[in-house]
């Protein structure tokens, strides 16, 4: 976040805000609210496409060849969330309407506007020069919809568990990000290792382009690939560890021929929006998604909006609030259970034996501390392990108590936790 | 900055635990040993100590802090199937949910002798992005718990209620997580084909 603020400060003097007739009204996150010039239809200028498209708050933002931005209102359901957009000069604009359940993809060209529902969560649309649209469905497969409306399903290559972010390198070649199966130590079912793969639409053959790896609880993922001017692929690699605290590492990588090269390490979160004749366009988040052009003099703010990044300020319709269960319908609401406020404590541990924990407490200057094991506190301490237990009073803030303890005893910072405590025991 | 590892030390100790638990399952039924300790457990039906459920990214970060912040894994609770089926370990999460997860979810299941309804894998804090996306997983804020992952993988559009004991417990576990008292009210991921996922935030 701080990175983007720096970028923004650097670019304030060179902001070109060409969103039609813009106002100074601040929207959420401080982004200037766009004045919409027209509805997103075949009659609008966006039908010709542009060099880059983004979405924001129900509008489609299109950059023309001078990188001037114009916002168009999507005329679908009020309050809908738009997600991911792509544009190409002469080919129009395509974007996803995120709906409850199956999403819709809209494609606006000078010959008409079409919409279709792929039958799942649609993401990452991309345009080919022949007018085909590629997109991911449920992050499981890629579909290529031809201009005649026919659709080809591209299943994932062996050894992978998901596909997304398709990119046409030519009309016959799609480059995608493939999710590889999580290794056993990853301690997650989720996205732990990504690599770029190339799919030949004529032969159906797959070819792996990168060989990133991850082990232990490390993860290495790829996001927002874009096509460079000479056919190279630029992509953001993010690496981290599931158990770690702090921001992960962001890097810009290039895949050119058989070479995969790290171009630079980024100071913080940043993603790619596209390559233009003016240079690389970035997406950064600073309370709202913003587009920046990379220039020799620093980043130049272009407009607000996200190209292939996920909307953060708008609700995902699939994750909206749900109705609470009626009391009589759930076994969790048995009013015969003893009612009260669950007690909390701080556990310092773990130790292999009660004697070791007792000595540790003495060394910390806590000679009267309670030493507990699993028998006394089964929710807080593992079998055959022991901990020093410090009760937290009912009026105290648990986080404040933990901070105070760690400030007093820095040596226990990585071995102290707030735990549920069964009162009357231990 | 490196943080705490999610889970207690496996190995010989864990193996002994697994054997002991297997024996206890045979003799006492699932969770028989633990249930005996639970006579002092109370069910928190109040709203005190169980703060409001945030809605949307802005409220999420105001409530839980930034993704992967050093507060997000400061609470731990012992769960029965972290390292494998009947291989217990610690699940880490944000202190904001200490009473929610520690007492009203985990304690409730233990008190009801229903630990066999739970199953591998069980996870909490994990610093990572959403699958295929540029948003942070709710696990990166310590705001979500996964359970019974093996039988309810991402992409599955139904809940398989079979637990580690092989019995079909129906929707017992989802109902514990999403009950309507303040101490429950987790949002179930079934709506987006993530049936093992329960998060304490909506609209994100």
Short mmCIF file of N, CA and C in Angstrom, two decimals, chain B residues 6-146:
data_model
loop_
_atom_site.label_atom_id
_atom_site.label_comp_id
_atom_site.label_asym_id
_atom_site.label_seq_id
_atom_site.Cartn_x
_atom_site.Cartn_y
_atom_site.Cartn_z
N UNK B 6 2.20 -23.52 11.59
CA UNK B 6 0.84 -23.96 11.92
C UNK B 6 0.82 -25.44 12.26
N UNK B 7 0.82 -25.73 13.49
CA UNK B 7 0.72 -27.12 13.88
C UNK B 7 1.78 -27.47 14.91
N UNK B 8 1.48 -28.40 15.76
CA UNK B 8 2.48 -28.82 16.73
C UNK B 8 3.42 -29.80 16.07
N UNK B 9 4.43 -30.18 16.81
CA UNK B 9 5.46 -31.02 16.20
C UNK B 9 4.91 -32.41 15.94
N UNK B 10 4.95 -32.86 14.70
CA UNK B 10 4.55 -34.22 14.43
C UNK B 10 5.69 -35.17 14.78
N UNK B 11 5.62 -36.40 14.36
CA UNK B 11 6.71 -37.33 14.60
C UNK B 11 6.28 -38.39 15.59
N UNK B 12 7.25 -38.78 16.43
CA UNK B 12 6.96 -39.89 17.33
C UNK B 12 5.82 -39.55 18.28
N UNK B 13 5.88 -38.33 18.77
CA UNK B 13 4.81 -37.94 19.71
C UNK B 13 3.45 -38.01 19.04
N UNK B 14 3.40 -37.47 17.81
CA UNK B 14 2.13 -37.49 17.09
C UNK B 14 1.68 -38.92 16.81
N UNK B 15 2.66 -39.78 16.51
CA UNK B 15 2.31 -41.16 16.22
C UNK B 15 1.72 -41.83 17.46
N UNK B 16 2.35 -41.52 18.63
CA UNK B 16 1.81 -42.09 19.87
C UNK B 16 0.39 -41.59 20.12
N UNK B 17 0.21 -40.31 19.82
CA UNK B 17 -1.11 -39.72 20.01
C UNK B 17 -2.12 -40.41 19.10
N UNK B 18 -1.70 -40.63 17.84
CA UNK B 18 -2.61 -41.26 16.89
C UNK B 18 -3.02 -42.65 17.38
N UNK B 19 -2.03 -43.41 17.87
CA UNK B 19 -2.33 -44.75 18.37
C UNK B 19 -3.26 -44.67 19.56
N UNK B 20 -2.93 -43.75 20.48
CA UNK B 20 -3.77 -43.60 21.67
C UNK B 20 -5.19 -43.22 21.31
N UNK B 21 -5.29 -42.32 20.35
CA UNK B 21 -6.62 -41.89 19.95
C UNK B 21 -7.38 -43.01 19.27
N UNK B 22 -6.65 -43.77 18.46
CA UNK B 22 -7.31 -44.88 17.78
C UNK B 22 -7.89 -45.86 18.80
N UNK B 23 -7.10 -46.11 19.87
CA UNK B 23 -7.57 -47.01 20.91
C UNK B 23 -8.79 -46.39 21.62
N UNK B 24 -8.70 -45.09 21.89
CA UNK B 24 -9.82 -44.44 22.59
C UNK B 24 -11.07 -44.47 21.74
N UNK B 25 -10.89 -44.37 20.42
CA UNK B 25 -12.05 -44.43 19.54
C UNK B 25 -12.71 -45.79 19.65
N UNK B 26 -11.87 -46.83 19.68
CA UNK B 26 -12.41 -48.17 19.76
C UNK B 26 -13.13 -48.40 21.09
N UNK B 27 -12.55 -47.88 22.15
CA UNK B 27 -13.08 -48.18 23.48
C UNK B 27 -14.21 -47.23 23.86
N UNK B 28 -13.97 -45.95 23.63
CA UNK B 28 -14.90 -44.95 24.13
C UNK B 28 -15.79 -44.37 23.04
N UNK B 29 -15.44 -44.62 21.80
CA UNK B 29 -16.11 -43.91 20.72
C UNK B 29 -15.33 -42.64 20.46
N UNK B 30 -15.59 -41.98 19.35
CA UNK B 30 -14.84 -40.79 18.99
C UNK B 30 -14.89 -39.74 20.09
N UNK B 31 -13.74 -39.17 20.38
CA UNK B 31 -13.61 -38.05 21.30
C UNK B 31 -14.00 -38.39 22.72
N UNK B 32 -14.07 -39.64 23.02
CA UNK B 32 -14.45 -40.00 24.37
C UNK B 32 -13.51 -39.45 25.41
N UNK B 33 -12.21 -39.49 25.12
CA UNK B 33 -11.22 -39.02 26.09
C UNK B 33 -11.37 -37.53 26.34
N UNK B 34 -11.51 -36.76 25.26
CA UNK B 34 -11.57 -35.31 25.42
C UNK B 34 -12.86 -34.87 26.10
N UNK B 35 -13.94 -35.51 25.77
CA UNK B 35 -15.22 -35.08 26.31
C UNK B 35 -15.24 -35.09 27.82
N UNK B 36 -14.45 -35.96 28.39
CA UNK B 36 -14.40 -36.05 29.83
C UNK B 36 -13.87 -34.80 30.50
N UNK B 37 -13.10 -33.99 29.73
CA UNK B 37 -12.52 -32.78 30.29
C UNK B 37 -13.44 -31.58 30.16
N UNK B 38 -14.55 -31.75 29.52
CA UNK B 38 -15.29 -30.59 29.06
C UNK B 38 -16.39 -30.13 30.00
N UNK B 39 -16.35 -30.59 31.25
CA UNK B 39 -17.48 -30.25 32.13
C UNK B 39 -17.54 -28.77 32.48
N UNK B 40 -16.44 -28.04 32.30
CA UNK B 40 -16.47 -26.62 32.61
C UNK B 40 -16.70 -25.74 31.39
N UNK B 41 -16.96 -26.35 30.28
CA UNK B 41 -17.18 -25.56 29.07
C UNK B 41 -18.51 -24.82 29.15
N UNK B 42 -18.51 -23.58 28.70
CA UNK B 42 -19.77 -22.82 28.61
C UNK B 42 -19.97 -22.36 27.18
N UNK B 43 -21.21 -22.23 26.84
CA UNK B 43 -21.56 -21.82 25.48
C UNK B 43 -21.87 -20.33 25.52
N UNK B 44 -21.13 -19.56 24.76
CA UNK B 44 -21.25 -18.11 24.80
C UNK B 44 -22.34 -17.65 23.83
N UNK B 45 -23.54 -17.45 24.37
CA UNK B 45 -24.63 -16.95 23.52
C UNK B 45 -24.72 -15.43 23.54
N UNK B 46 -23.83 -14.82 24.25
CA UNK B 46 -23.86 -13.36 24.33
C UNK B 46 -23.15 -12.75 23.13
N UNK B 47 -23.22 -11.44 23.05
CA UNK B 47 -22.47 -10.77 21.99
C UNK B 47 -21.17 -10.20 22.52
N UNK B 48 -21.01 -10.22 23.85
CA UNK B 48 -19.79 -9.68 24.41
C UNK B 48 -18.62 -10.62 24.11
N UNK B 49 -17.57 -10.08 23.65
CA UNK B 49 -16.41 -10.90 23.33
C UNK B 49 -16.54 -11.60 21.99
N UNK B 50 -17.68 -11.51 21.40
CA UNK B 50 -17.86 -12.08 20.06
C UNK B 50 -18.30 -10.93 19.18
N UNK B 51 -17.37 -10.23 18.62
CA UNK B 51 -17.67 -8.96 17.97
C UNK B 51 -18.35 -9.12 16.63
N UNK B 52 -18.83 -8.02 16.09
CA UNK B 52 -19.63 -8.08 14.87
C UNK B 52 -18.86 -8.70 13.70
N UNK B 53 -19.63 -9.24 12.79
CA UNK B 53 -19.04 -9.86 11.60
C UNK B 53 -18.86 -8.78 10.53
N UNK B 54 -17.63 -8.55 10.07
CA UNK B 54 -17.42 -7.49 9.07
C UNK B 54 -18.02 -7.86 7.73
N UNK B 55 -18.29 -6.80 6.96
CA UNK B 55 -18.83 -6.98 5.61
C UNK B 55 -17.95 -6.21 4.63
N UNK B 56 -17.41 -6.92 3.65
CA UNK B 56 -16.61 -6.28 2.62
C UNK B 56 -15.15 -6.11 3.02
N UNK B 57 -14.34 -5.78 2.03
CA UNK B 57 -12.89 -5.70 2.22
C UNK B 57 -12.51 -4.63 3.23
N UNK B 58 -13.15 -3.45 3.14
CA UNK B 58 -12.76 -2.35 4.02
C UNK B 58 -13.01 -2.70 5.48
N UNK B 59 -14.18 -3.25 5.77
CA UNK B 59 -14.46 -3.64 7.16
C UNK B 59 -13.57 -4.80 7.59
N UNK B 60 -13.29 -5.69 6.66
CA UNK B 60 -12.42 -6.83 6.98
C UNK B 60 -11.06 -6.34 7.46
N UNK B 61 -10.47 -5.41 6.71
CA UNK B 61 -9.13 -4.93 7.09
C UNK B 61 -9.19 -4.04 8.33
N UNK B 62 -10.29 -3.31 8.50
CA UNK B 62 -10.41 -2.50 9.73
C UNK B 62 -10.52 -3.41 10.96
N UNK B 63 -11.14 -4.56 10.77
CA UNK B 63 -11.38 -5.46 11.90
C UNK B 63 -10.18 -6.37 12.17
N UNK B 64 -9.66 -6.96 11.13
CA UNK B 64 -8.61 -7.97 11.29
C UNK B 64 -7.21 -7.44 10.97
N UNK B 65 -7.12 -6.23 10.41
CA UNK B 65 -5.81 -5.71 10.00
C UNK B 65 -5.47 -6.14 8.59
N UNK B 66 -4.29 -5.78 8.16
CA UNK B 66 -3.86 -6.13 6.81
C UNK B 66 -3.64 -7.63 6.70
N UNK B 67 -3.63 -8.11 5.47
CA UNK B 67 -3.36 -9.53 5.24
C UNK B 67 -1.99 -9.89 5.80
N UNK B 68 -1.91 -11.06 6.38
CA UNK B 68 -0.65 -11.62 6.88
C UNK B 68 -0.03 -10.78 8.00
N UNK B 69 -0.85 -10.00 8.70
CA UNK B 69 -0.28 -9.21 9.80
C UNK B 69 0.08 -10.13 10.97
N UNK B 70 0.97 -9.66 11.82
CA UNK B 70 1.49 -10.55 12.85
C UNK B 70 0.48 -10.84 13.95
N UNK B 71 -0.67 -10.21 13.91
CA UNK B 71 -1.73 -10.51 14.86
C UNK B 71 -2.59 -11.70 14.40
N UNK B 72 -2.58 -11.95 13.10
CA UNK B 72 -3.58 -12.84 12.49
C UNK B 72 -3.47 -14.30 12.91
N UNK B 73 -2.34 -14.68 13.53
CA UNK B 73 -2.20 -16.08 13.97
C UNK B 73 -1.86 -16.13 15.46
N UNK B 74 -2.36 -15.18 16.21
CA UNK B 74 -2.00 -15.08 17.63
C UNK B 74 -2.89 -15.92 18.55
N UNK B 75 -3.87 -16.59 18.01
CA UNK B 75 -4.71 -17.47 18.83
C UNK B 75 -4.59 -18.89 18.30
N UNK B 76 -4.60 -19.83 19.20
CA UNK B 76 -4.54 -21.23 18.76
C UNK B 76 -5.55 -22.06 19.53
N UNK B 77 -6.01 -23.11 18.87
CA UNK B 77 -6.91 -24.08 19.50
C UNK B 77 -6.55 -25.46 18.97
N UNK B 78 -6.70 -26.42 19.84
CA UNK B 78 -6.31 -27.79 19.50
C UNK B 78 -7.47 -28.48 18.79
N UNK B 79 -7.22 -28.94 17.57
CA UNK B 79 -8.23 -29.62 16.76
C UNK B 79 -7.80 -31.07 16.52
N UNK B 80 -8.76 -31.94 16.28
CA UNK B 80 -8.43 -33.38 16.26
C UNK B 80 -7.84 -33.92 14.96
N UNK B 81 -7.94 -33.17 13.85
CA UNK B 81 -7.55 -33.78 12.56
C UNK B 81 -6.67 -32.84 11.74
N UNK B 82 -5.69 -32.25 12.37
CA UNK B 82 -4.86 -31.25 11.70
C UNK B 82 -3.76 -31.90 10.85
N UNK B 83 -3.11 -32.88 11.40
CA UNK B 83 -1.99 -33.51 10.67
C UNK B 83 -2.44 -34.76 9.91
N UNK B 84 -3.68 -35.09 10.04
CA UNK B 84 -4.23 -36.27 9.38
C UNK B 84 -5.45 -36.69 10.16
N UNK B 85 -6.13 -37.72 9.71
CA UNK B 85 -7.33 -38.19 10.42
C UNK B 85 -6.93 -38.72 11.79
N UNK B 86 -7.52 -38.18 12.83
CA UNK B 86 -7.18 -38.49 14.23
C UNK B 86 -5.72 -38.20 14.54
N UNK B 87 -5.15 -37.25 13.84
CA UNK B 87 -3.80 -36.77 14.16
C UNK B 87 -3.94 -35.29 14.51
N UNK B 88 -4.14 -35.00 15.79
CA UNK B 88 -4.49 -33.63 16.19
C UNK B 88 -3.35 -32.65 16.08
N UNK B 89 -3.70 -31.40 16.19
CA UNK B 89 -2.70 -30.33 16.15
C UNK B 89 -3.37 -28.99 16.38
N UNK B 90 -2.58 -27.95 16.31
CA UNK B 90 -3.11 -26.61 16.57
C UNK B 90 -3.61 -25.96 15.28
N UNK B 91 -4.71 -25.26 15.40
CA UNK B 91 -5.20 -24.39 14.33
C UNK B 91 -5.04 -22.96 14.84
N UNK B 92 -4.44 -22.11 14.02
CA UNK B 92 -4.15 -20.73 14.42
C UNK B 92 -5.12 -19.78 13.73
N UNK B 93 -5.47 -18.69 14.41
CA UNK B 93 -6.41 -17.73 13.83
C UNK B 93 -6.32 -16.42 14.61
N UNK B 94 -7.10 -15.45 14.21
CA UNK B 94 -7.03 -14.10 14.78
C UNK B 94 -7.72 -14.05 16.16
N UNK B 95 -7.16 -13.31 17.12
CA UNK B 95 -7.78 -13.22 18.45
C UNK B 95 -9.21 -12.70 18.42
N UNK B 96 -9.57 -11.97 17.36
CA UNK B 96 -10.95 -11.49 17.24
C UNK B 96 -11.95 -12.64 17.33
N UNK B 97 -11.51 -13.82 16.94
CA UNK B 97 -12.39 -14.99 16.90
C UNK B 97 -12.11 -15.98 18.03
N UNK B 98 -11.38 -15.51 19.04
CA UNK B 98 -10.93 -16.45 20.07
C UNK B 98 -12.10 -17.20 20.71
N UNK B 99 -13.13 -16.47 21.10
CA UNK B 99 -14.27 -17.15 21.74
C UNK B 99 -15.11 -17.90 20.70
N UNK B 100 -15.24 -17.31 19.53
CA UNK B 100 -15.99 -17.96 18.45
C UNK B 100 -15.46 -19.36 18.16
N UNK B 101 -14.19 -19.40 17.84
CA UNK B 101 -13.60 -20.67 17.41
C UNK B 101 -13.27 -21.55 18.61
N UNK B 102 -12.63 -20.95 19.61
CA UNK B 102 -12.16 -21.75 20.74
C UNK B 102 -13.28 -22.37 21.54
N UNK B 103 -14.27 -21.56 21.87
CA UNK B 103 -15.36 -22.06 22.73
C UNK B 103 -16.58 -22.50 21.93
N UNK B 104 -17.08 -21.63 21.08
CA UNK B 104 -18.40 -21.90 20.49
C UNK B 104 -18.36 -22.91 19.34
N UNK B 105 -17.22 -23.04 18.72
CA UNK B 105 -17.12 -24.05 17.65
C UNK B 105 -16.42 -25.30 18.20
N UNK B 106 -15.15 -25.12 18.51
CA UNK B 106 -14.37 -26.28 18.92
C UNK B 106 -14.89 -26.88 20.24
N UNK B 107 -15.14 -26.01 21.21
CA UNK B 107 -15.64 -26.49 22.50
C UNK B 107 -16.99 -27.16 22.38
N UNK B 108 -17.83 -26.58 21.51
CA UNK B 108 -19.16 -27.14 21.33
C UNK B 108 -19.09 -28.57 20.80
N UNK B 109 -18.26 -28.78 19.82
CA UNK B 109 -18.12 -30.11 19.22
C UNK B 109 -17.58 -31.10 20.24
N UNK B 110 -16.61 -30.64 21.02
CA UNK B 110 -16.03 -31.54 22.02
C UNK B 110 -17.05 -31.89 23.09
N UNK B 111 -17.78 -30.89 23.55
CA UNK B 111 -18.77 -31.13 24.60
C UNK B 111 -19.84 -32.11 24.13
N UNK B 112 -20.19 -32.04 22.85
CA UNK B 112 -21.23 -32.93 22.31
C UNK B 112 -20.70 -34.30 21.90
N UNK B 113 -19.43 -34.56 22.19
CA UNK B 113 -18.83 -35.85 21.83
C UNK B 113 -18.91 -36.09 20.31
N UNK B 114 -18.76 -35.02 19.53
CA UNK B 114 -18.93 -35.17 18.09
C UNK B 114 -17.63 -34.92 17.34
N UNK B 115 -16.50 -35.21 17.96
CA UNK B 115 -15.25 -34.96 17.25
C UNK B 115 -15.08 -35.88 16.06
N UNK B 116 -15.80 -36.99 16.08
CA UNK B 116 -15.78 -37.88 14.93
C UNK B 116 -16.49 -37.28 13.73
N UNK B 117 -17.27 -36.22 13.95
CA UNK B 117 -17.91 -35.54 12.81
C UNK B 117 -16.91 -34.70 12.05
N UNK B 118 -15.84 -34.30 12.75
CA UNK B 118 -14.79 -33.56 12.08
C UNK B 118 -13.87 -34.52 11.35
N UNK B 119 -13.09 -33.97 10.44
CA UNK B 119 -12.20 -34.83 9.66
C UNK B 119 -11.06 -33.99 9.11
N UNK B 120 -10.07 -34.67 8.62
CA UNK B 120 -8.92 -34.02 7.99
C UNK B 120 -9.37 -33.33 6.70
N UNK B 121 -8.79 -32.17 6.27
CA UNK B 121 -7.84 -31.40 7.00
C UNK B 121 -8.50 -30.20 7.65
N UNK B 122 -7.86 -29.73 8.66
CA UNK B 122 -8.37 -28.60 9.42
C UNK B 122 -7.29 -27.53 9.48
N UNK B 123 -7.62 -26.33 8.98
CA UNK B 123 -6.63 -25.27 8.90
C UNK B 123 -7.23 -23.93 9.27
N UNK B 124 -6.38 -23.03 9.67
CA UNK B 124 -6.80 -21.67 9.98
C UNK B 124 -5.95 -20.67 9.23
N UNK B 125 -5.09 -19.97 9.99
CA UNK B 125 -4.27 -18.93 9.37
C UNK B 125 -3.39 -19.49 8.26
N UNK B 126 -3.36 -18.78 7.15
CA UNK B 126 -2.45 -19.13 6.06
C UNK B 126 -2.26 -17.88 5.22
N UNK B 127 -1.04 -17.41 5.13
CA UNK B 127 -0.75 -16.21 4.35
C UNK B 127 -0.71 -16.58 2.87
N UNK B 128 -1.78 -16.31 2.18
CA UNK B 128 -1.84 -16.65 0.76
C UNK B 128 -2.95 -15.89 0.06
N UNK B 129 -2.88 -15.91 -1.26
CA UNK B 129 -3.88 -15.23 -2.08
C UNK B 129 -5.05 -16.17 -2.35
N UNK B 130 -6.17 -15.57 -2.74
CA UNK B 130 -7.27 -16.41 -3.20
C UNK B 130 -6.83 -17.16 -4.45
N UNK B 131 -7.38 -18.33 -4.61
CA UNK B 131 -7.04 -19.15 -5.76
C UNK B 131 -7.29 -18.39 -7.06
N UNK B 132 -6.26 -18.27 -7.87
CA UNK B 132 -6.40 -17.67 -9.20
C UNK B 132 -6.65 -16.17 -9.18
N UNK B 133 -6.62 -15.54 -8.02
CA UNK B 133 -7.01 -14.14 -7.96
C UNK B 133 -5.94 -13.23 -7.38
N UNK B 134 -6.28 -11.96 -7.32
CA UNK B 134 -5.36 -10.97 -6.76
C UNK B 134 -5.84 -10.49 -5.40
N UNK B 135 -6.89 -11.09 -4.88
CA UNK B 135 -7.35 -10.75 -3.54
C UNK B 135 -6.73 -11.71 -2.54
N UNK B 136 -6.65 -11.25 -1.32
CA UNK B 136 -6.13 -12.11 -0.26
C UNK B 136 -7.18 -13.09 0.21
N UNK B 137 -6.74 -14.29 0.49
CA UNK B 137 -7.62 -15.28 1.11
C UNK B 137 -8.03 -14.78 2.50
N UNK B 138 -9.24 -15.11 2.93
CA UNK B 138 -9.64 -14.75 4.29
C UNK B 138 -8.77 -15.46 5.33
N UNK B 139 -8.12 -16.54 4.94
CA UNK B 139 -7.18 -17.21 5.84
C UNK B 139 -5.97 -16.33 6.14
N UNK B 140 -5.63 -15.43 5.22
CA UNK B 140 -4.48 -14.55 5.43
C UNK B 140 -4.76 -13.51 6.52
N UNK B 141 -6.02 -13.34 6.88
CA UNK B 141 -6.39 -12.43 7.96
C UNK B 141 -6.66 -13.21 9.26
N UNK B 142 -6.54 -14.51 9.20
CA UNK B 142 -6.91 -15.34 10.35
C UNK B 142 -8.40 -15.35 10.58
N UNK B 143 -9.18 -15.12 9.52
CA UNK B 143 -10.63 -14.93 9.65
C UNK B 143 -11.42 -16.12 9.12
N UNK B 144 -10.78 -17.25 8.90
CA UNK B 144 -11.49 -18.39 8.32
C UNK B 144 -10.93 -19.70 8.86
N UNK B 145 -11.79 -20.69 8.92
CA UNK B 145 -11.42 -22.04 9.35
C UNK B 145 -11.87 -23.03 8.28
N UNK B 146 -10.99 -23.94 7.95
CA UNK B 146 -11.35 -25.06 7.06
C UNK B 146 -11.49 -26.32 7.89
#
